PDB file of C-alpha atoms in Angstrom:
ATOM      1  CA  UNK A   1      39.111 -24.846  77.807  1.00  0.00           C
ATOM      2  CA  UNK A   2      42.013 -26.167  75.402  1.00  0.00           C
ATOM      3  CA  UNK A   3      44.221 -26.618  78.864  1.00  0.00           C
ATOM      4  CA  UNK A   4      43.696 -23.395  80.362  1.00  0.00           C
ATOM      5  CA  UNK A   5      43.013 -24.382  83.733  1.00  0.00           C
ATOM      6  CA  UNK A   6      45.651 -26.727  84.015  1.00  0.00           C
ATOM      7  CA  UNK A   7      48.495 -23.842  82.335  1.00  0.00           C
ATOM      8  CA  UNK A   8      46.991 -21.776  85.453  1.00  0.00           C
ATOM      9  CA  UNK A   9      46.967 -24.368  88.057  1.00  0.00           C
ATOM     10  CA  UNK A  10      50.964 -25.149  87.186  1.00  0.00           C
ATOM     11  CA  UNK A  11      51.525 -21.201  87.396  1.00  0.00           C
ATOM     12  CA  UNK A  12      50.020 -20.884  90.485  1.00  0.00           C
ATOM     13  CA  UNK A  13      51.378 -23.645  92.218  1.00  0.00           C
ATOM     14  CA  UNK A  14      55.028 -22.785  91.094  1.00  0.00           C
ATOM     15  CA  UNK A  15      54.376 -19.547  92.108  1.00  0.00           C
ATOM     16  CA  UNK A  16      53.027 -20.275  95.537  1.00  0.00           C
ATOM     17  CA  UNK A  17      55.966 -23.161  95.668  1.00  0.00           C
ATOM     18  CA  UNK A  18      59.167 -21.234  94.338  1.00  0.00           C
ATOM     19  CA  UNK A  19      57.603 -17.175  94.680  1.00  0.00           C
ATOM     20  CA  UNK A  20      60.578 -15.900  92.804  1.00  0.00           C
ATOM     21  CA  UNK A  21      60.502 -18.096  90.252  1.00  0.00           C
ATOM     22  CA  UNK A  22      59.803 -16.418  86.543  1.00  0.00           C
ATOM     23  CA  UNK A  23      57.425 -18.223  84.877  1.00  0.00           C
ATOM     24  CA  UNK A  24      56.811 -18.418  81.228  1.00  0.00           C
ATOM     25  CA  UNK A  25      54.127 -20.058  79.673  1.00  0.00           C
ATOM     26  CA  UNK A  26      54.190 -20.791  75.993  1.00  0.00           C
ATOM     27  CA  UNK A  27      50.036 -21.528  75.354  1.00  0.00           C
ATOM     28  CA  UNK A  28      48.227 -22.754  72.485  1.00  0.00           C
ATOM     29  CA  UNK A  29      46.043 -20.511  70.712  1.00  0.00           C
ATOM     30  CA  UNK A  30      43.041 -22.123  72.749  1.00  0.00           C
ATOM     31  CA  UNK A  31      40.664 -21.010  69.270  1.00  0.00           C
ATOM     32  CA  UNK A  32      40.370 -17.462  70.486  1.00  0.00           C
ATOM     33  CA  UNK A  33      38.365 -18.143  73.455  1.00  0.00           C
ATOM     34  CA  UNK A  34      38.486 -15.271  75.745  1.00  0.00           C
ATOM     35  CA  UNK A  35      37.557 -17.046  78.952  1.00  0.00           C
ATOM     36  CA  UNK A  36      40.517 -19.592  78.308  1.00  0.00           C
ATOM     37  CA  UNK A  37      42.848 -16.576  77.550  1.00  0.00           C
ATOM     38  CA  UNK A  38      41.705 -15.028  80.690  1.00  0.00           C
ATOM     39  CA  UNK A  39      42.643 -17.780  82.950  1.00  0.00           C
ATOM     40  CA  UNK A  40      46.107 -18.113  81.906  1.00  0.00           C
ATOM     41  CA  UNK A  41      46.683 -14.548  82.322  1.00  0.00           C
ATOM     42  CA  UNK A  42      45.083 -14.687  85.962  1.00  0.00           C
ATOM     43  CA  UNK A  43      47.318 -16.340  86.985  1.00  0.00           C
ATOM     44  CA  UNK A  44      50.199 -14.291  86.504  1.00  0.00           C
ATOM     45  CA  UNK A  45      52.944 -15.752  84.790  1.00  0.00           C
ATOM     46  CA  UNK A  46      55.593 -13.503  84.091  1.00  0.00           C
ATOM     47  CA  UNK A  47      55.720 -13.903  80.362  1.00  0.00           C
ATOM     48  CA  UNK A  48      52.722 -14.912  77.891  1.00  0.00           C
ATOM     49  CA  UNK A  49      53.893 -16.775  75.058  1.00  0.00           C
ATOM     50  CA  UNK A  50      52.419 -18.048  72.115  1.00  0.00           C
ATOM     51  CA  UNK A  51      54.587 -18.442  68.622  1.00  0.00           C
ATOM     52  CA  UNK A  52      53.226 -17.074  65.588  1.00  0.00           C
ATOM     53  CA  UNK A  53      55.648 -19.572  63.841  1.00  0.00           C
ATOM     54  CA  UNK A  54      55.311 -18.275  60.372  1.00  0.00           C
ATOM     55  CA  UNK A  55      54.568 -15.991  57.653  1.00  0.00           C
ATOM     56  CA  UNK A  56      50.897 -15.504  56.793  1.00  0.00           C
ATOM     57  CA  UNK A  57      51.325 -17.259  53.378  1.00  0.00           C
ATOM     58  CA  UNK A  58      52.545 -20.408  55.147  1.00  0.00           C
ATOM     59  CA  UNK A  59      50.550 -20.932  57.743  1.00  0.00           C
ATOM     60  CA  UNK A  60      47.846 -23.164  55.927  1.00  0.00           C
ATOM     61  CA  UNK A  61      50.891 -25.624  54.858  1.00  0.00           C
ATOM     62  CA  UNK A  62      53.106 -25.072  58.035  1.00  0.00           C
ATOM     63  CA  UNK A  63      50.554 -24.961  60.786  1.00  0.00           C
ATOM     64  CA  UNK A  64      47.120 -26.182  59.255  1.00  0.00           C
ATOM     65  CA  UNK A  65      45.438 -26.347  63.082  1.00  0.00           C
ATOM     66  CA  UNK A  66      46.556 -22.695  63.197  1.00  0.00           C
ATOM     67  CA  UNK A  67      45.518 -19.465  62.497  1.00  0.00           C
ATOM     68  CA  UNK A  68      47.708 -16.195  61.997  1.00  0.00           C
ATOM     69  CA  UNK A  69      44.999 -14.121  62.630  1.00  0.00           C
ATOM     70  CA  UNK A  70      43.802 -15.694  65.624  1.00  0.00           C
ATOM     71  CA  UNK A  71      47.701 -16.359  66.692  1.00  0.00           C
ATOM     72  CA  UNK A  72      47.988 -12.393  66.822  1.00  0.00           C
ATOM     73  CA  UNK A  73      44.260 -11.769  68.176  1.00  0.00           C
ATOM     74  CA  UNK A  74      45.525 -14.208  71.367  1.00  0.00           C
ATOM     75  CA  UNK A  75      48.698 -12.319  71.469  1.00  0.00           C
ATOM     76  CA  UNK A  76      46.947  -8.509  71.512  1.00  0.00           C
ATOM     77  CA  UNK A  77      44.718 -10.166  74.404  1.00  0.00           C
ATOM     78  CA  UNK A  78      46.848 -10.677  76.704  1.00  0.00           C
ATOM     79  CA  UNK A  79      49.346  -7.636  75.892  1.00  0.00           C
ATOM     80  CA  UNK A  80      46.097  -5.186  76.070  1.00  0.00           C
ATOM     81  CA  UNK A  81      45.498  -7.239  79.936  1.00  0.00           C
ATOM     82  CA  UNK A  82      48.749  -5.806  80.895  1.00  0.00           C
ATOM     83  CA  UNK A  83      50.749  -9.270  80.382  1.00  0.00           C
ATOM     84  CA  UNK A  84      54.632  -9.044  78.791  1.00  0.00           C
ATOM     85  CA  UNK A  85      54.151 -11.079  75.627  1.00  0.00           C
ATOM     86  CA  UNK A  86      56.423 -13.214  73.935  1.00  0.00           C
ATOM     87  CA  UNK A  87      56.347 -14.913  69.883  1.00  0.00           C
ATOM     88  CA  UNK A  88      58.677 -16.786  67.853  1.00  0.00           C
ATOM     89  CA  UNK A  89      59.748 -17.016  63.949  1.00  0.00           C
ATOM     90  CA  UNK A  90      60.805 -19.835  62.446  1.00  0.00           C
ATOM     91  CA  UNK A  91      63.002 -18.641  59.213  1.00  0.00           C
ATOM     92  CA  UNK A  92      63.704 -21.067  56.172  1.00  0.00           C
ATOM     93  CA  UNK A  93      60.321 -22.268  55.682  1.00  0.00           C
ATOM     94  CA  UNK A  94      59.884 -20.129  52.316  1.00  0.00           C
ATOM     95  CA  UNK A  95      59.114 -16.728  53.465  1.00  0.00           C
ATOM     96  CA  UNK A  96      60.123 -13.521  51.724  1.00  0.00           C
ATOM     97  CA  UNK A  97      61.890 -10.633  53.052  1.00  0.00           C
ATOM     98  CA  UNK A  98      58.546  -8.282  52.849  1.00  0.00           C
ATOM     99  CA  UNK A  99      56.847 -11.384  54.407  1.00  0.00           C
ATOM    100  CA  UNK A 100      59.097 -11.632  57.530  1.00  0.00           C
ATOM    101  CA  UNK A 101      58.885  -7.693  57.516  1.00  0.00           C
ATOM    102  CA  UNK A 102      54.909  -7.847  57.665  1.00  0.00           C
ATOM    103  CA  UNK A 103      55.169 -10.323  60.504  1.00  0.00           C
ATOM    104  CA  UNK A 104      56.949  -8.632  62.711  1.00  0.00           C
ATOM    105  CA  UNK A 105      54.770  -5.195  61.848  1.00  0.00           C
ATOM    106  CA  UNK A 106      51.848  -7.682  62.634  1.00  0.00           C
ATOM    107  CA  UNK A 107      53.544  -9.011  65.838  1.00  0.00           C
ATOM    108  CA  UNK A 108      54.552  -5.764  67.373  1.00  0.00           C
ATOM    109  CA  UNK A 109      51.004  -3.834  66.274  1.00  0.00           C
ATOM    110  CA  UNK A 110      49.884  -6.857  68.711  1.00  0.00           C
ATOM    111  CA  UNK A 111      51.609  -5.762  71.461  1.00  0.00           C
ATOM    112  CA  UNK A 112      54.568  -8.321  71.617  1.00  0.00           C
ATOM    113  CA  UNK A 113      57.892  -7.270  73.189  1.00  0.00           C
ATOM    114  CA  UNK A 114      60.177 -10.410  73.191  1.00  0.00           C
ATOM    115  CA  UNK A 115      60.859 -12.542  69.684  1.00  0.00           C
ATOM    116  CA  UNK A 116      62.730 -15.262  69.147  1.00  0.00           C
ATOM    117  CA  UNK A 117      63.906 -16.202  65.291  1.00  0.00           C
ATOM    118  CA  UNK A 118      65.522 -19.438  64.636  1.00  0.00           C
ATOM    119  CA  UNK A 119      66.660 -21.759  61.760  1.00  0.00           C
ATOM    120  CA  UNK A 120      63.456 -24.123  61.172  1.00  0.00           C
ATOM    121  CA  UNK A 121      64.373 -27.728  61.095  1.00  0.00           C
ATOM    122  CA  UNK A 122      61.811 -30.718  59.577  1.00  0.00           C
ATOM    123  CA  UNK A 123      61.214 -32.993  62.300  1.00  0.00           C
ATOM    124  CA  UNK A 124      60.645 -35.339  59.880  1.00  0.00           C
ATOM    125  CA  UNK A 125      60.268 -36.489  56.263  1.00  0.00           C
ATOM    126  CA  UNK A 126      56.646 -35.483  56.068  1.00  0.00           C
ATOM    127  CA  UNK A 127      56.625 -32.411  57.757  1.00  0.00           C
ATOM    128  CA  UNK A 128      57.111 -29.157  55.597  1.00  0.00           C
ATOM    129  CA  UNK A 129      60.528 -29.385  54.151  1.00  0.00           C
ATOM    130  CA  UNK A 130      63.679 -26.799  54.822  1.00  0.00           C
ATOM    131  CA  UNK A 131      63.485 -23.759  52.050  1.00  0.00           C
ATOM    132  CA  UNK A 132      67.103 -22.724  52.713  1.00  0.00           C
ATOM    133  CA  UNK A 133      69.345 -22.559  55.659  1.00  0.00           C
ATOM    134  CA  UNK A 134      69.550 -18.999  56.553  1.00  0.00           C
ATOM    135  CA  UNK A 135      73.269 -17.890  57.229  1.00  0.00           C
ATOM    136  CA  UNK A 136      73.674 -16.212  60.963  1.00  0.00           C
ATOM    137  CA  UNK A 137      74.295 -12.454  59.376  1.00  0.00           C
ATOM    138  CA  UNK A 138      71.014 -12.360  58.126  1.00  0.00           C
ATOM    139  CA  UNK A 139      69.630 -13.538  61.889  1.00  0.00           C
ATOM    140  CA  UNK A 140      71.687 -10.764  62.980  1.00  0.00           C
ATOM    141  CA  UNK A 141      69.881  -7.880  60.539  1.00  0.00           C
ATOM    142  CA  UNK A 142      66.836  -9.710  61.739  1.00  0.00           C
ATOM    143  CA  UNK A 143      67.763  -8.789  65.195  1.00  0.00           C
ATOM    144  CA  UNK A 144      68.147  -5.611  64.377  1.00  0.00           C
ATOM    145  CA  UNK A 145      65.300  -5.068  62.260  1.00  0.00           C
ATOM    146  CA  UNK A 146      63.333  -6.187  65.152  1.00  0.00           C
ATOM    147  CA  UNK A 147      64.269  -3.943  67.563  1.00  0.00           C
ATOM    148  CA  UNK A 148      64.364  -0.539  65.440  1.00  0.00           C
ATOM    149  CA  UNK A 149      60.527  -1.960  65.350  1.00  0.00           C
ATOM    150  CA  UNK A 150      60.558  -1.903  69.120  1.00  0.00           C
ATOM    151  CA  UNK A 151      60.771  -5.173  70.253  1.00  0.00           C
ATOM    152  CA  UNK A 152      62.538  -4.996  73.449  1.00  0.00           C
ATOM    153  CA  UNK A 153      64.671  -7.852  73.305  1.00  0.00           C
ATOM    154  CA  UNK A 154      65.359 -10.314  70.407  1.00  0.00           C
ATOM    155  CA  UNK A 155      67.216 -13.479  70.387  1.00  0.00           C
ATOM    156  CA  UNK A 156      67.661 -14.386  66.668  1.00  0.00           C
ATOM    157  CA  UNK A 157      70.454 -17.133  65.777  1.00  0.00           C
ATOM    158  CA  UNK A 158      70.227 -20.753  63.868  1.00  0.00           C
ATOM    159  CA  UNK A 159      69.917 -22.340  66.773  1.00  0.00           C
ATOM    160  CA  UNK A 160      67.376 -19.952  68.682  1.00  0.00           C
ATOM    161  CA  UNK A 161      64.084 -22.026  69.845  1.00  0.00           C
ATOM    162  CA  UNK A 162      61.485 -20.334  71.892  1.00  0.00           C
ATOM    163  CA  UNK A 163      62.535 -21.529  75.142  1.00  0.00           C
ATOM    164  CA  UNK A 164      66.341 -20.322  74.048  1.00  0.00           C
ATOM    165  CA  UNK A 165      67.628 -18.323  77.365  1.00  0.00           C
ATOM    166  CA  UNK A 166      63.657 -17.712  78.187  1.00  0.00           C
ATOM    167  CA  UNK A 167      64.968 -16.239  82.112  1.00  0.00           C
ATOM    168  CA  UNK A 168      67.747 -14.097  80.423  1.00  0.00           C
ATOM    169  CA  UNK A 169      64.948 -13.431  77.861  1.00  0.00           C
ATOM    170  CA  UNK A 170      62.728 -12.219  80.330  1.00  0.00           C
ATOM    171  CA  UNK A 171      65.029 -10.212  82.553  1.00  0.00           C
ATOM    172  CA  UNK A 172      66.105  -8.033  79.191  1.00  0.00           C
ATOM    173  CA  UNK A 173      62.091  -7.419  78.231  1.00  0.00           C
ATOM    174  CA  UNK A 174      61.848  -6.143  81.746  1.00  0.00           C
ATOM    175  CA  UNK A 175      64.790  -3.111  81.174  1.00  0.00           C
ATOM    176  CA  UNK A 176      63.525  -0.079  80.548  1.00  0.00           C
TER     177      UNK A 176
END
């Protein structure tokens, strides 16, 4: 099941353990498999995440176990079940401007309401280089792109990750 079970178990138990807790869970994609998908979101965690990372175009070089398609059919899943959905960007990888535009369109289409966008950084030699560095006004018209789309909160900055403020994250998505 790709870890399902175990993602649920951990939810449950912190639940039953610590019952105001908010608990995110940031999931693989577990290949689409609806059952898998399911038993996260049975368990209730208070935020479903699972990070597009990138642009269509650079998926196959950035994230060849991946799928966008899939990443976004995972994504619509569990928004559709009623779950609050979260996704992150990585910017600097390559992407275009009507790239990173057609994400987001793809992302929100899917139901997500949180985003995070943050500088991408090679974790090492061999992994897809840095592009360019992206300066933090453009993370800030990213921002605000993001929520004219309707994203309902957005935490884009150089150093945003997808854990970045994840409870102050959460308590924003839940404002009406």
């Amino acid at each position: 099941d790709g870890g399902a079970a175990h993602f649920a178990a951990v939810v449950r138990a912190i639940c039953a353990r610590l019952p105001g807790a908010t608990v995110e869970v940031l999931v693989p994609d577990f290949q689409n498999d609806p059952a898998a998908i399911d038993a996260v979101l049975e368990s209730k965690p208070d935020i479903f995440n699972h990070n597009l990372e990138t642009v269509e175009r650079l998926q196959p070089a950035v994230r060849p176990q991946a799928d966008y398609r899939r990443s976004l059919a995972v994504l619509r899943r569990a928004a559709l079940a009623g779950a609050r959905t979260k996704s992150g960007l990585m910017l600097g990888l390559g992407e275009t401007d009507a790239e990173l535009r057609a994400a987001l369109r793809d992302l929100r289409a899917a139901g997500v309401a949180l985003l995070t966008l943050g500088q991408y950084l090679a974790p090492s030699p061999a992994h897809h280089p840095v592009a360019r560095f992206v300066p933090p006004e453009e993370f800030d018209r990213w921002r605000d792109e993001a929520l004219a789309l309707g994203f309902t909160c957005v935490a884009s900055a150089p150093h945003v990750r997808s854990s970045y403020h994840a409870e102050e994250l959460a308590a924003a998505g839940s404002a009406p």
